[in-house]
Amino acid sequence: MLLSLDLDSETPLYEQLRNRIIIGIATGELAEQEKLPTVRQLADDLGINAMTVNKAYALLKQEGYIAIDRRHGAKVSARQQGKVDAVPEPELERKLELLIAEAAIRGVDPSRFHQLCARIFSKMSYQP
Amino acid sequence: MLLSLDLDSETPLYEQLRNRIIIGIATGELAEQEKLPTVRQLADDLGINAMTVNKAYALLKQEGYIAIDRRHGAKVSARQQGKVDAVPEPELERKLELLIAEAAIRGVDPSRFHQLCARIFSKMSYQP
Amino acid sequence: MLLSLDLDSETPLYEQLRNRIIIGIATGELAEQEKLPTVRQLADDLGINAMTVNKAYALLKQEGYIAIDRRHGAKVSARQQGKVDAVPEPELERKLELLIAEAAIRGVDPSRFHQLCARIFSKMSYQP
Amino acid sequence: MLLSLDLDSETPLYEQLRNRIIIGIATGELAEQEKLPTVRQLADDLGINAMTVNKAYALLKQEGYIAIDRRHGAKVSARQQGKVDAVPEPELERKLELLIAEAAIRGVDPSRFHQLCARIFSKMSYQP
DNA sequence: GTGGTCTAGACCACG
DNA sequence: GTGGTCTAGACCACG
């Protein structure tokens, strides 16, 4: 997986990194149980501070996306089939509401929005 | 429209305010041309500094959501019917991709996600 | 001459008014010695405060563009042929420098800029 | 680059600062990718508040003239060679129209105006 | 150490 | 009375 960061972005580097890894997991670019680069390795590759990568990994671990094993480093968590959310999280709903509000004001109608979602979903390998 | 801010949130106060107003416009709680409270009034009501409200208003103005008329203060912009985006903005797509990735990993399937979108869209008054 | 103001503009109303009248004089829409509407008349026509029109007229008078005669109201000043600036004012130069800097950064080259100036000048009737 | 502000000017300090930096970029006094002083440093040098400098930087960033990199502070944006405007912006045209009207009334003829533009352009390093 | 956010308080331009 | 500008001073996120 190729990672590229935008140094001039509003989004903090550690968050960009987190986001890219989550998308990588969802699309299958990063397989379940796949080993991630070490903190130092990734920091060197991206030319950023190791602390920044560490922060991204810690966040991903806390959110359950990856597991950090002292012996084997970080790897993508196994998908917890049983733990599937019955109801989408309020957080997701809150973010989606804002996105849809912005889109609606700009004249994006529900069917066009739905098409866009479908297109993005089709790139995800995590569909049951 | 009832506005409430979360002082403990990561999201800056001015951004929370901006987000709430955008949702208010999209849902129709705030009608086109409706007058917003004055900067000082809203700051008093929310118990925050006037400059924080000022920053939210300035951002909304810059993004075209509201107009600031020196005679009557801030009001919701008229919807530019002609200016509807032919294609959703790349920014929207980028944010939506991350949201869908997070949802997909949590086991939300396309049809459930679609239902959620439809439900949110139904609250918006901005459908053509 | 048709005057229209943008109530949502950054530019104060009295300044918009002043600018439009100056352009009107330069293009010849307003002839030398032509009588301007009374303050009250213009304020009513534009739906703005009489004080705002008054401020625009006072500014134009101070700058020498119009003369205000208590008996006959405001009229466009006669062009003072003798008083032609030998050297463009530093104020003009300062404003033009900023405009050209912005244009240059955006990739507008001197010849394109010159064409634009020529096109605008051709609309002015005040060429000797 | 030497920056000086006019405390008695009508033009807000943050806007004077923005204007000077834009001219600095256009003339090449500030090179592409050159690092700008930190907000606090510049505020101290100019004897003004850091928030005022902050506002100028935020504006320049929003307009694309500078980029703010969390690691190294603010720096002049790379010129987007591909993104050159095919047609000068209406904003530029509007401002130029007023400037030319004022000049024409004062008796500045097209050729003199053209000379002035040429002289200013010759100080800009941004010519292709 | 950097910019980002926020506050309290002040004065001014505009209308 | 409204928003715009500015100050002094503080704390925090990011790296």
Short mmCIF file of C-alpha atoms in Angstrom, two decimals, chain C residues 4-125:
data_model
loop_
_atom_site.label_atom_id
_atom_site.label_comp_id
_atom_site.label_asym_id
_atom_site.label_seq_id
_atom_site.Cartn_x
_atom_site.Cartn_y
_atom_site.Cartn_z
CA SER C 4 -27.25 49.05 -8.42
CA LEU C 5 -25.72 48.25 -5.08
CA ASP C 6 -24.71 44.91 -3.62
CA LEU C 7 -25.99 44.86 -0.06
CA ASP C 8 -23.96 41.77 0.79
CA SER C 9 -20.67 43.16 -0.50
CA GLU C 10 -17.62 43.80 1.64
CA THR C 11 -17.45 47.28 0.18
CA PRO C 12 -19.46 49.82 2.17
CA LEU C 13 -22.54 51.15 0.42
CA TYR C 14 -21.30 54.73 0.30
CA GLU C 15 -18.09 53.55 -1.31
CA GLN C 16 -19.91 51.44 -3.90
CA LEU C 17 -21.97 54.50 -4.72
CA ARG C 18 -18.89 56.70 -5.01
CA ASN C 19 -17.18 54.13 -7.25
CA ARG C 20 -20.17 53.80 -9.59
CA ILE C 21 -20.45 57.56 -9.97
CA ILE C 22 -16.75 57.89 -10.75
CA ILE C 23 -17.03 55.20 -13.41
CA GLY C 24 -20.13 56.96 -14.73
CA ILE C 25 -18.20 60.19 -15.06
CA ALA C 26 -15.25 58.51 -16.74
CA THR C 27 -17.37 56.66 -19.28
CA GLY C 28 -19.43 59.75 -20.01
CA GLU C 29 -22.69 58.25 -18.77
CA LEU C 30 -22.64 61.28 -16.53
CA ALA C 31 -21.73 64.36 -18.56
CA GLU C 32 -19.74 67.31 -17.27
CA GLN C 33 -22.02 69.71 -15.42
CA GLU C 34 -24.78 67.09 -15.36
CA LYS C 35 -26.99 67.37 -12.33
CA LEU C 36 -27.04 64.41 -9.98
CA PRO C 37 -30.23 63.33 -8.20
CA THR C 38 -30.84 64.90 -4.83
CA VAL C 39 -29.62 62.98 -1.81
CA ARG C 40 -33.17 62.15 -0.80
CA GLN C 41 -34.21 61.14 -4.32
CA LEU C 42 -31.28 58.79 -4.78
CA ALA C 43 -31.69 57.33 -1.30
CA ASP C 44 -35.32 56.57 -2.04
CA ASP C 45 -34.53 55.08 -5.44
CA LEU C 46 -31.88 52.80 -3.99
CA GLY C 47 -33.79 52.02 -0.84
CA ILE C 48 -30.95 53.05 1.42
CA ASN C 49 -30.38 55.60 4.14
CA ALA C 50 -30.06 59.24 3.04
CA MET C 51 -27.01 59.55 5.27
CA THR C 52 -25.26 56.95 3.12
CA VAL C 53 -25.87 58.92 -0.08
CA ASN C 54 -24.83 62.06 1.70
CA LYS C 55 -21.55 60.45 2.70
CA ALA C 56 -20.85 59.37 -0.88
CA TYR C 57 -21.57 62.85 -2.24
CA ALA C 58 -19.41 64.50 0.43
CA LEU C 59 -16.55 62.17 -0.46
CA LEU C 60 -16.93 62.84 -4.19
CA LYS C 61 -16.99 66.58 -3.50
CA GLN C 62 -13.89 66.40 -1.35
CA GLU C 63 -12.12 64.49 -4.11
CA GLY C 64 -13.17 67.06 -6.67
CA TYR C 65 -15.39 64.84 -8.80
CA ILE C 66 -18.57 66.76 -8.12
CA ALA C 67 -19.52 70.22 -6.92
CA ILE C 68 -22.33 70.85 -4.50
CA ASP C 69 -24.26 74.05 -5.01
CA ARG C 70 -26.84 74.78 -2.34
CA ARG C 71 -29.28 76.14 -4.92
CA HIS C 72 -28.88 73.60 -7.70
CA GLY C 73 -27.78 70.48 -5.86
CA ALA C 74 -24.86 68.30 -6.89
CA LYS C 75 -23.42 68.30 -10.39
CA VAL C 76 -20.44 66.73 -12.11
CA SER C 77 -17.39 68.97 -11.96
CA ALA C 78 -16.00 70.51 -15.08
CA ARG C 79 -12.83 68.73 -16.00
CA GLN C 80 -9.92 70.85 -14.95
CA GLN C 81 -7.77 70.58 -18.05
CA GLY C 82 -4.95 72.58 -16.56
CA LYS C 83 -4.77 70.52 -13.44
CA VAL C 84 -3.93 67.28 -15.19
CA ASP C 85 -1.51 65.26 -13.11
CA ALA C 86 1.93 65.34 -14.59
CA VAL C 87 2.73 62.20 -12.68
CA PRO C 88 0.18 59.57 -11.67
CA GLU C 89 -0.58 59.81 -7.99
CA PRO C 90 1.33 57.60 -5.58
CA GLU C 91 -2.06 56.30 -4.41
CA LEU C 92 -2.88 55.03 -7.90
CA GLU C 93 0.55 53.54 -8.22
CA ARG C 94 0.23 51.75 -4.92
CA LYS C 95 -3.13 50.23 -5.82
CA LEU C 96 -1.95 49.28 -9.28
CA GLU C 97 1.14 47.61 -7.87
CA LEU C 98 -1.00 45.33 -5.72
CA LEU C 99 -3.34 44.54 -8.59
CA ILE C 100 -0.45 43.69 -10.89
CA ALA C 101 1.22 41.58 -8.21
CA GLU C 102 -1.95 39.53 -7.77
CA ALA C 103 -2.36 39.21 -11.52
CA ALA C 104 1.28 38.27 -12.10
CA ILE C 105 1.16 35.51 -9.49
CA ARG C 106 -1.93 34.15 -11.21
CA GLY C 107 0.00 34.02 -14.44
CA VAL C 108 -1.43 37.04 -16.23
CA ASP C 109 1.40 38.30 -18.42
CA PRO C 110 2.10 41.96 -19.27
CA SER C 111 0.64 41.79 -22.76
CA ARG C 112 -2.62 40.25 -21.57
CA PHE C 113 -2.83 42.83 -18.82
CA HIS C 114 -2.19 45.57 -21.32
CA GLN C 115 -4.97 44.28 -23.56
CA LEU C 116 -7.34 44.33 -20.62
CA CYS C 117 -6.40 47.92 -19.80
CA ALA C 118 -6.86 48.96 -23.42
CA ARG C 119 -10.30 47.38 -23.52
CA ILE C 120 -11.34 49.20 -20.34
CA PHE C 121 -9.87 52.50 -21.55
CA SER C 122 -11.85 52.23 -24.77
CA LYS C 123 -15.04 52.47 -22.73
CA MET C 124 -13.92 55.75 -21.17
CA SER C 125 -14.94 58.95 -22.89
#
